[in-house]
mmCIF file of C-alpha atoms and ligand atoms in Angstrom:
data_model
loop_
_atom_site.group_PDB
_atom_site.id
_atom_site.type_symbol
_atom_site.label_atom_id
_atom_site.label_comp_id
_atom_site.label_asym_id
_atom_site.label_seq_id
_atom_site.Cartn_x
_atom_site.Cartn_y
_atom_site.Cartn_z
ATOM 1 C CA MET A 72 11.303 18.306 -15.057
ATOM 2 C CA ARG A 73 9.292 15.076 -15.290
ATOM 3 C CA ASN A 74 6.023 15.934 -13.644
ATOM 4 C CA VAL A 75 3.510 13.313 -12.552
ATOM 5 C CA ARG A 76 0.287 14.774 -11.195
ATOM 6 C CA VAL A 77 -0.834 12.301 -8.559
ATOM 7 C CA ALA A 78 -4.251 11.853 -6.971
ATOM 8 C CA ALA A 79 -4.093 9.997 -3.667
ATOM 9 C CA ALA A 80 -7.690 8.804 -3.383
ATOM 10 C CA GLN A 81 -8.475 8.163 0.269
ATOM 11 C CA LEU A 82 -11.526 6.101 1.161
ATOM 12 C CA GLY A 83 -13.644 6.536 4.238
ATOM 13 C CA PRO A 84 -14.923 3.375 5.901
ATOM 14 C CA ILE A 85 -16.448 0.460 4.028
ATOM 15 C CA GLN A 86 -18.942 -1.480 6.099
ATOM 16 C CA ARG A 87 -19.210 -5.254 6.012
ATOM 17 C CA ALA A 88 -22.677 -5.022 4.459
ATOM 18 C CA ASP A 89 -21.651 -2.660 1.625
ATOM 19 C CA THR A 90 -21.849 -4.183 -1.856
ATOM 20 C CA ARG A 91 -19.018 -4.018 -4.410
ATOM 21 C CA GLU A 92 -21.276 -1.896 -6.616
ATOM 22 C CA HIS A 93 -21.763 0.627 -3.817
ATOM 23 C CA VAL A 94 -18.014 0.799 -3.179
ATOM 24 C CA VAL A 95 -17.142 1.094 -6.867
ATOM 25 C CA ALA A 96 -19.601 4.004 -7.159
ATOM 26 C CA ARG A 97 -17.557 5.784 -4.469
ATOM 27 C CA LEU A 98 -14.294 4.988 -6.253
ATOM 28 C CA LEU A 99 -15.744 6.361 -9.468
ATOM 29 C CA ARG A 100 -16.528 9.695 -7.804
ATOM 30 C CA LEU A 101 -12.927 9.977 -6.613
ATOM 31 C CA LEU A 102 -11.641 8.900 -10.007
ATOM 32 C CA ASP A 103 -13.773 11.560 -11.719
ATOM 33 C CA GLU A 104 -12.272 14.190 -9.423
ATOM 34 C CA ALA A 105 -8.786 13.049 -10.359
ATOM 35 C CA ILE A 106 -9.607 13.068 -14.076
ATOM 36 C CA ALA A 107 -11.170 16.539 -13.831
ATOM 37 C CA ALA A 108 -7.949 17.782 -12.199
ATOM 38 C CA GLN A 109 -5.969 16.296 -15.115
ATOM 39 C CA CYS A 110 -4.068 13.884 -12.933
ATOM 40 C CA ASP A 111 -1.740 11.351 -14.534
ATOM 41 C CA LEU A 112 -2.159 8.758 -11.814
ATOM 42 C CA VAL A 113 -4.724 7.835 -9.167
ATOM 43 C CA VAL A 114 -3.726 5.675 -6.194
ATOM 44 C CA PHE A 115 -6.413 3.857 -4.195
ATOM 45 C CA PRO A 116 -5.896 2.161 -0.809
ATOM 46 C CA GLU A 117 -5.176 -1.420 0.216
ATOM 47 C CA LEU A 118 -8.253 -3.690 -0.108
ATOM 48 C CA ALA A 119 -10.127 -0.782 -1.666
ATOM 49 C CA LEU A 120 -13.156 -2.852 -2.699
ATOM 50 C CA THR A 121 -14.126 -4.254 0.695
ATOM 51 C CA THR A 122 -14.128 -3.685 4.400
ATOM 52 C CA PHE A 123 -10.883 -4.695 6.149
ATOM 53 C CA PHE A 124 -12.186 -8.268 6.488
ATOM 54 C CA PRO A 125 -9.095 -9.766 8.239
ATOM 55 C CA ARG A 126 -10.489 -8.338 11.477
ATOM 56 C CA TRP A 127 -13.187 -11.032 11.339
ATOM 57 C CA LEU A 128 -12.646 -14.722 12.090
ATOM 58 C CA MET A 129 -14.247 -16.849 9.380
ATOM 59 C CA ASN A 130 -14.021 -20.637 9.224
ATOM 60 C CA ASP A 131 -16.173 -21.190 6.157
ATOM 61 C CA GLN A 132 -14.061 -20.838 2.998
ATOM 62 C CA ALA A 133 -17.067 -19.715 0.943
ATOM 63 C CA GLU A 134 -17.578 -16.876 3.405
ATOM 64 C CA VAL A 135 -13.893 -15.932 3.100
ATOM 65 C CA ASP A 136 -13.982 -16.048 -0.668
ATOM 66 C CA GLN A 137 -16.745 -13.455 -0.947
ATOM 67 C CA TRP A 138 -14.059 -10.830 -0.191
ATOM 68 C CA PHE A 139 -11.754 -11.963 -3.012
ATOM 69 C CA GLU A 140 -11.705 -11.139 -6.728
ATOM 70 C CA ALA A 141 -11.158 -14.110 -9.036
ATOM 71 C CA SER A 142 -10.179 -11.681 -11.807
ATOM 72 C CA VAL A 143 -9.708 -7.946 -12.222
ATOM 73 C CA PRO A 144 -11.418 -6.244 -13.905
ATOM 74 C CA ASN A 145 -14.594 -8.235 -13.334
ATOM 75 C CA GLY A 146 -18.304 -7.408 -13.376
ATOM 76 C CA ALA A 147 -18.427 -4.903 -10.535
ATOM 77 C CA THR A 148 -15.018 -3.336 -11.175
ATOM 78 C CA THR A 149 -15.210 -3.065 -14.971
ATOM 79 C CA PRO A 150 -16.689 0.480 -14.884
ATOM 80 C CA LEU A 151 -13.706 1.651 -12.853
ATOM 81 C CA PHE A 152 -11.164 0.342 -15.346
ATOM 82 C CA GLU A 153 -13.169 1.630 -18.310
ATOM 83 C CA ARG A 154 -13.529 5.103 -16.767
ATOM 84 C CA ALA A 155 -9.795 5.282 -15.996
ATOM 85 C CA LYS A 156 -8.967 4.281 -19.560
ATOM 86 C CA ALA A 157 -11.421 6.810 -21.023
ATOM 87 C CA GLY A 158 -9.973 9.498 -18.738
ATOM 88 C CA ARG A 159 -6.391 8.582 -19.772
ATOM 89 C CA ILE A 160 -5.302 8.170 -16.158
ATOM 90 C CA ALA A 161 -3.048 5.449 -14.754
ATOM 91 C CA MET A 162 -4.443 3.655 -11.703
ATOM 92 C CA CYS A 163 -3.130 1.696 -8.734
ATOM 93 C CA LEU A 164 -5.799 -0.359 -6.958
ATOM 94 C CA GLY A 165 -5.576 -2.654 -3.942
ATOM 95 C CA TYR A 166 -7.806 -5.734 -3.685
ATOM 96 C CA ALA A 167 -7.923 -9.297 -2.383
ATOM 97 C CA GLU A 168 -6.809 -11.611 -5.194
ATOM 98 C CA ARG A 169 -7.780 -15.270 -5.661
ATOM 99 C CA THR A 170 -5.796 -16.920 -8.434
ATOM 100 C CA PRO A 171 -7.182 -19.631 -10.752
ATOM 101 C CA GLU A 172 -5.125 -22.123 -8.674
ATOM 102 C CA GLY A 173 -6.908 -20.978 -5.508
ATOM 103 C CA ARG A 174 -4.036 -18.995 -3.979
ATOM 104 C CA ARG A 175 -4.960 -15.849 -2.098
ATOM 105 C CA PHE A 176 -2.944 -12.634 -1.947
ATOM 106 C CA ASN A 177 -3.323 -9.063 -0.726
ATOM 107 C CA THR A 178 -2.601 -7.408 -4.066
ATOM 108 C CA ALA A 179 -2.232 -4.076 -5.841
ATOM 109 C CA ILE A 180 -2.450 -3.721 -9.609
ATOM 110 C CA LEU A 181 -1.076 -0.875 -11.731
ATOM 111 C CA VAL A 182 -2.607 -0.038 -15.103
ATOM 112 C CA ASP A 183 -1.276 2.586 -17.468
ATOM 113 C CA ARG A 184 -3.145 5.465 -19.065
ATOM 114 C CA SER A 185 -4.318 3.293 -21.928
ATOM 115 C CA GLY A 186 -5.830 0.746 -19.547
ATOM 116 C CA GLU A 187 -3.057 -1.832 -20.075
ATOM 117 C CA PRO A 188 -1.839 -3.652 -16.965
ATOM 118 C CA ILE A 189 1.744 -2.625 -16.186
ATOM 119 C CA GLY A 190 2.354 -4.717 -13.141
ATOM 120 C CA LYS A 191 1.172 -6.331 -9.988
ATOM 121 C CA TYR A 192 2.423 -6.449 -6.426
ATOM 122 C CA ARG A 193 1.454 -9.020 -3.786
ATOM 123 C CA LYS A 194 1.924 -7.971 -0.167
ATOM 124 C CA ILE A 195 4.990 -9.564 1.358
ATOM 125 C CA HIS A 196 4.942 -8.484 5.015
ATOM 126 C CA LEU A 197 1.670 -9.887 6.354
ATOM 127 C CA PRO A 198 1.090 -8.643 9.910
ATOM 128 C CA GLY A 199 -1.041 -10.240 12.592
ATOM 129 C CA HIS A 200 -1.748 -13.920 13.185
ATOM 130 C CA ALA A 201 -3.411 -16.999 11.700
ATOM 131 C CA GLU A 202 -5.586 -18.245 14.561
ATOM 132 C CA PHE A 203 -8.159 -16.508 16.749
ATOM 133 C CA ASP A 204 -6.359 -14.637 19.521
ATOM 134 C CA PRO A 205 -8.582 -14.024 22.572
ATOM 135 C CA ALA A 206 -5.947 -11.703 24.094
ATOM 136 C CA ARG A 207 -6.472 -9.102 21.373
ATOM 137 C CA ALA A 208 -9.126 -6.400 21.502
ATOM 138 C CA PHE A 209 -9.817 -7.248 17.858
ATOM 139 C CA GLN A 210 -8.381 -9.664 15.343
ATOM 140 C CA HIS A 211 -5.836 -9.106 12.554
ATOM 141 C CA LEU A 212 -5.956 -12.368 10.603
ATOM 142 C CA GLU A 213 -3.957 -11.492 7.502
ATOM 143 C CA LYS A 214 -1.712 -14.512 8.051
ATOM 144 C CA ARG A 215 -4.852 -16.691 7.926
ATOM 145 C CA TYR A 216 -6.387 -15.357 4.742
ATOM 146 C CA PHE A 217 -3.361 -14.489 2.585
ATOM 147 C CA GLU A 218 -0.082 -16.086 1.682
ATOM 148 C CA PRO A 219 3.034 -13.909 1.462
ATOM 149 C CA GLY A 220 3.498 -12.312 -1.930
ATOM 150 C CA ASP A 221 5.560 -14.234 -4.468
ATOM 151 C CA LEU A 222 6.512 -11.420 -6.841
ATOM 152 C CA GLY A 223 9.198 -9.641 -4.826
ATOM 153 C CA PHE A 224 9.227 -5.843 -4.946
ATOM 154 C CA PRO A 225 9.258 -5.175 -8.678
ATOM 155 C CA SER A 226 9.437 -1.720 -10.171
ATOM 156 C CA PHE A 227 8.021 -0.682 -13.505
ATOM 157 C CA ARG A 228 8.693 1.887 -16.197
ATOM 158 C CA ALA A 229 5.562 4.005 -16.420
ATOM 159 C CA LEU A 230 4.554 7.668 -16.818
ATOM 160 C CA GLY A 231 8.093 8.550 -17.856
ATOM 161 C CA GLY A 232 9.595 7.235 -14.631
ATOM 162 C CA ILE A 233 10.236 4.192 -12.442
ATOM 163 C CA LEU A 234 7.340 3.259 -10.184
ATOM 164 C CA GLY A 235 6.967 0.642 -7.462
ATOM 165 C CA MET A 236 4.286 -0.578 -5.098
ATOM 166 C CA CYS A 237 4.043 -1.944 -1.608
ATOM 167 C CA ILE A 238 1.115 -2.422 0.752
ATOM 168 C CA CYS A 239 0.466 -1.156 4.270
ATOM 169 C CA ASN A 240 2.668 -3.052 6.741
ATOM 170 C CA ASP A 241 5.417 -3.239 4.078
ATOM 171 C CA ARG A 242 5.962 0.480 4.660
ATOM 172 C CA ARG A 243 7.406 -0.193 8.104
ATOM 173 C CA TRP A 244 10.272 -2.322 6.737
ATOM 174 C CA PRO A 245 13.369 -0.578 5.318
ATOM 175 C CA GLU A 246 14.036 -3.581 3.059
ATOM 176 C CA THR A 247 10.836 -2.801 1.145
ATOM 177 C CA TYR A 248 12.072 0.583 -0.028
ATOM 178 C CA ARG A 249 15.673 -0.477 -0.449
ATOM 179 C CA VAL A 250 14.871 -3.354 -2.803
ATOM 180 C CA MET A 251 12.923 -0.894 -4.948
ATOM 181 C CA GLY A 252 15.594 1.767 -4.413
ATOM 182 C CA LEU A 253 18.095 -0.646 -5.921
ATOM 183 C CA GLN A 254 15.952 -0.616 -9.071
ATOM 184 C CA GLY A 255 16.097 3.187 -9.150
ATOM 185 C CA VAL A 256 12.519 3.661 -7.979
ATOM 186 C CA GLU A 257 11.273 7.242 -8.203
ATOM 187 C CA MET A 258 7.794 6.816 -6.776
ATOM 188 C CA VAL A 259 6.483 4.213 -4.344
ATOM 189 C CA MET A 260 2.701 3.852 -4.184
ATOM 190 C CA LEU A 261 1.111 2.241 -1.180
ATOM 191 C CA GLY A 262 -2.327 1.830 0.322
ATOM 192 C CA PHE A 263 -3.021 1.044 3.947
ATOM 193 C CA ASN A 264 -5.684 0.025 6.496
ATOM 194 C CA THR A 265 -4.206 0.816 9.901
ATOM 195 C CA PRO A 266 -6.282 0.451 13.074
ATOM 196 C CA SER A 267 -6.208 3.667 15.146
ATOM 197 C CA VAL A 268 -5.334 1.675 18.268
ATOM 198 C CA ASN A 269 -3.002 -1.229 18.960
ATOM 199 C CA SER A 270 -5.077 -4.376 19.623
ATOM 200 C CA GLN A 271 -2.369 -5.600 22.015
ATOM 201 C CA ASN A 272 -1.636 -2.329 23.804
ATOM 202 C CA ALA A 273 -4.562 -0.016 24.569
ATOM 203 C CA THR A 274 -2.227 2.802 25.614
ATOM 204 C CA GLU A 275 -0.816 3.097 22.088
ATOM 205 C CA GLY A 276 -3.279 5.590 20.662
ATOM 206 C CA PRO A 277 -3.686 7.448 17.384
ATOM 207 C CA GLU A 278 -0.878 9.976 17.996
ATOM 208 C CA GLN A 279 1.791 7.305 18.355
ATOM 209 C CA ARG A 280 0.325 5.315 15.449
ATOM 210 C CA MET A 281 0.457 8.400 13.233
ATOM 211 C CA PHE A 282 4.008 9.179 14.338
ATOM 212 C CA HIS A 283 5.214 5.706 13.345
ATOM 213 C CA HIS A 284 3.345 5.940 10.038
ATOM 214 C CA LYS A 285 5.027 9.215 9.127
ATOM 215 C CA LEU A 286 8.403 8.092 10.418
ATOM 216 C CA SER A 287 8.299 5.016 8.171
ATOM 217 C CA LEU A 288 7.229 6.896 5.050
ATOM 218 C CA GLN A 289 9.607 9.800 5.531
ATOM 219 C CA ALA A 290 12.606 7.591 6.280
ATOM 220 C CA GLY A 291 11.856 5.333 3.293
ATOM 221 C CA ALA A 292 11.520 8.316 0.971
ATOM 222 C CA TYR A 293 14.671 10.089 2.164
ATOM 223 C CA GLN A 294 16.949 7.051 2.363
ATOM 224 C CA ASN A 295 16.052 6.017 -1.183
ATOM 225 C CA ALA A 296 15.486 9.469 -2.693
ATOM 226 C CA THR A 297 12.000 8.601 -3.889
ATOM 227 C CA TRP A 298 8.504 10.019 -3.760
ATOM 228 C CA VAL A 299 6.139 8.041 -1.546
ATOM 229 C CA VAL A 300 2.389 8.203 -2.075
ATOM 230 C CA ALA A 301 0.518 6.718 0.894
ATOM 231 C CA VAL A 302 -3.249 6.336 0.775
ATOM 232 C CA ALA A 303 -5.525 5.389 3.658
ATOM 233 C CA LYS A 304 -8.752 3.578 4.024
ATOM 234 C CA ALA A 305 -9.908 5.367 7.141
ATOM 235 C CA GLY A 306 -12.803 5.905 9.513
ATOM 236 C CA VAL A 307 -14.950 3.530 11.550
ATOM 237 C CA GLU A 308 -15.751 0.186 9.917
ATOM 238 C CA ASP A 309 -18.449 -1.662 11.864
ATOM 239 C CA GLY A 310 -17.215 -0.104 15.119
ATOM 240 C CA HIS A 311 -13.504 -0.511 14.333
ATOM 241 C CA PRO A 312 -11.573 2.751 13.752
ATOM 242 C CA LEU A 313 -8.932 3.031 11.045
ATOM 243 C CA MET A 314 -6.629 6.040 10.993
ATOM 244 C CA GLY A 315 -6.269 8.535 8.151
ATOM 245 C CA GLY A 316 -2.878 9.887 7.170
ATOM 246 C CA THR A 317 -3.064 10.003 3.395
ATOM 247 C CA MET A 318 0.029 11.915 2.326
ATOM 248 C CA ILE A 319 2.664 12.428 -0.326
ATOM 249 C CA VAL A 320 6.279 12.516 0.845
ATOM 250 C CA ASP A 321 8.986 14.067 -1.298
ATOM 251 C CA PRO A 322 12.425 12.544 -2.042
ATOM 252 C CA ASN A 323 13.960 14.586 0.786
ATOM 253 C CA GLY A 324 11.586 12.996 3.272
ATOM 254 C CA PHE A 325 9.392 16.044 3.739
ATOM 255 C CA ILE A 326 5.613 15.725 3.710
ATOM 256 C CA ALA A 327 4.684 17.578 0.531
ATOM 257 C CA ALA A 328 0.912 17.240 0.891
ATOM 258 C CA GLU A 329 -1.448 15.787 3.456
ATOM 259 C CA LEU A 330 -5.178 15.039 3.451
ATOM 260 C CA PRO A 331 -6.985 15.796 6.700
ATOM 261 C CA GLY A 332 -9.877 13.673 7.977
ATOM 262 C CA GLU A 333 -11.099 10.129 7.526
ATOM 263 C CA ASP A 334 -13.629 10.484 4.691
ATOM 264 C CA ASP A 335 -13.533 9.876 0.954
ATOM 265 C CA GLY A 336 -11.274 12.541 -0.554
ATOM 266 C CA VAL A 337 -8.603 13.228 -3.151
ATOM 267 C CA LEU A 338 -5.182 14.705 -2.403
ATOM 268 C CA ILE A 339 -3.544 16.089 -5.531
ATOM 269 C CA HIS A 340 0.124 16.922 -5.890
ATOM 270 C CA ASP A 341 2.549 17.509 -8.754
ATOM 271 C CA CYS A 342 5.543 15.233 -8.240
ATOM 272 C CA ASP A 343 8.664 16.027 -10.252
ATOM 273 C CA LEU A 344 10.495 12.735 -10.687
ATOM 274 C CA ASP A 345 13.688 14.645 -11.424
ATOM 275 C CA ALA A 346 13.613 15.801 -7.784
ATOM 276 C CA THR A 347 14.868 12.296 -6.950
ATOM 277 C CA ARG A 348 18.115 12.897 -8.842
ATOM 278 C CA PHE A 349 20.070 14.907 -6.308
ATOM 279 C CA GLY A 350 19.695 12.359 -3.502
ATOM 280 C CA LYS A 351 20.340 9.435 -5.839
ATOM 281 C CA GLU A 352 23.515 11.052 -7.186
ATOM 282 C CA THR A 353 24.959 12.248 -3.874
ATOM 283 C CA ILE A 354 24.411 10.927 -0.357
ATOM 284 C CA PHE A 355 22.360 7.946 -1.544
ATOM 285 C CA ASP A 356 24.409 7.090 -4.600
ATOM 286 C CA PHE A 357 24.225 3.396 -3.774
ATOM 287 C CA LYS A 358 26.871 2.357 -6.282
ATOM 288 C CA ARG A 359 29.525 4.505 -4.607
ATOM 289 C CA HIS A 360 28.602 4.219 -0.951
ATOM 290 C CA ARG A 361 26.900 0.926 -0.131
ATOM 291 C CA ARG A 362 29.067 -1.775 1.502
ATOM 292 C CA ILE A 363 27.297 -4.995 0.655
ATOM 293 C CA GLU A 364 30.131 -7.102 2.056
ATOM 294 C CA HIS A 365 28.740 -6.165 5.495
ATOM 295 C CA TYR A 366 25.056 -6.692 4.784
ATOM 296 C CA GLY A 367 24.973 -10.494 4.566
ATOM 297 C CA LEU A 368 22.925 -10.959 7.737
ATOM 298 C CA ILE A 369 20.027 -9.101 6.173
ATOM 299 C CA THR A 370 19.293 -11.998 3.870
ATOM 300 C CA GLU A 371 20.868 -14.822 5.906
ATOM 301 C CA ARG A 372 18.973 -14.245 9.145
ATOM 302 C CA THR A 373 15.296 -13.529 9.809
ATOM 303 C CA GLY A 374 15.013 -13.059 13.583
ATOM 304 C CA ALA A 375 17.546 -11.357 15.841
ATOM 305 C CA ILE A 376 20.141 -13.565 17.551
ATOM 306 C CA PRO A 377 21.983 -11.548 20.207
ATOM 307 C CA PRO A 378 25.698 -12.203 20.799
ATOM 308 C CA ARG A 379 26.497 -14.784 23.512
HETATM 309 N N1 CDT B 533 -3.147 -3.638 6.877
HETATM 310 C C1 CDT B 533 -2.026 -3.643 7.606
HETATM 311 O O1 CDT B 533 -1.001 -4.170 7.196
HETATM 312 N N2 CDT B 533 -2.092 -3.046 8.809
HETATM 313 C C2 CDT B 533 -1.015 -3.072 9.733
HETATM 314 C C3 CDT B 533 -1.533 -3.167 11.118
HETATM 315 C C4 CDT B 533 -0.548 -3.782 12.007
HETATM 316 S S1 CDT B 533 -1.220 -4.293 13.509
HETATM 317 C C5 CDT B 533 -1.371 -5.986 13.372
HETATM 318 C C6 CDT B 533 -0.075 -1.877 9.630
HETATM 319 O O2 CDT B 533 1.141 -2.082 9.707
HETATM 320 O O3 CDT B 533 -0.533 -0.737 9.516
#
């Protein structure tokens, strides 16, 4: 048994006017709950320090840059990193990253229990569009504000296991999990900000959105025999609803624990990393069963080309 006690720390909405200090105070309350419950790891959502700003069109780069962190930890976030270190808890945190060269990524960082950075992930599948789209009920301008991640899907040795990260829309792509699965990943951590409605199809409501969310997590977990920890930023941000759905999925694809509601809250679950073994050694023993000689199109071709 290799137990990792995980706290999936869901955030309710963050309004555009909320300061970093105000948000970090909320994160600290969730972190304290996780520490009090003797968790080994706390996972915060995607863009956990700000509102989901890609819904807003901004043309002024200075206005855009107010949502980005030039370094982490920095002034406002230092208390979070110090508290995690003092509480001996590893932490995964999503934020908007601006590099010293001026590149911008949708990023998650993982620090270990001693406060040392273990790794970083930069979101690869950026949904939405780059220019204002009048046909949409609201905007999703991730392709405008971020560039696709340049770090691949790395996995890291931490907490006695093999851990990986992805972010929000990445969870809908089987390649995300499989690339980490091929590194033996035992737990995938991911944060998300998912609108409760489809901006291009008003009939696609919360039930269908939640179904696709669960379907993606459960399939990814099962097909790669890994735990998946998915953490929402939820609730209504300046009139725009984001769905909840914070949950922990086991390596058989079953939902092991689920957090109801759309407010700040912590979902705690003991995840035995050894529970990944059976799947990895039997039906999803990649070494024995995968047939890579037939998978070439996956990396050769991006869009579908139907037969003539
Ligand atoms: N944040 C994020 O990636 N959200 C997307 C919304 C897709 S709609 C353009 C998601 O896949 O949940």
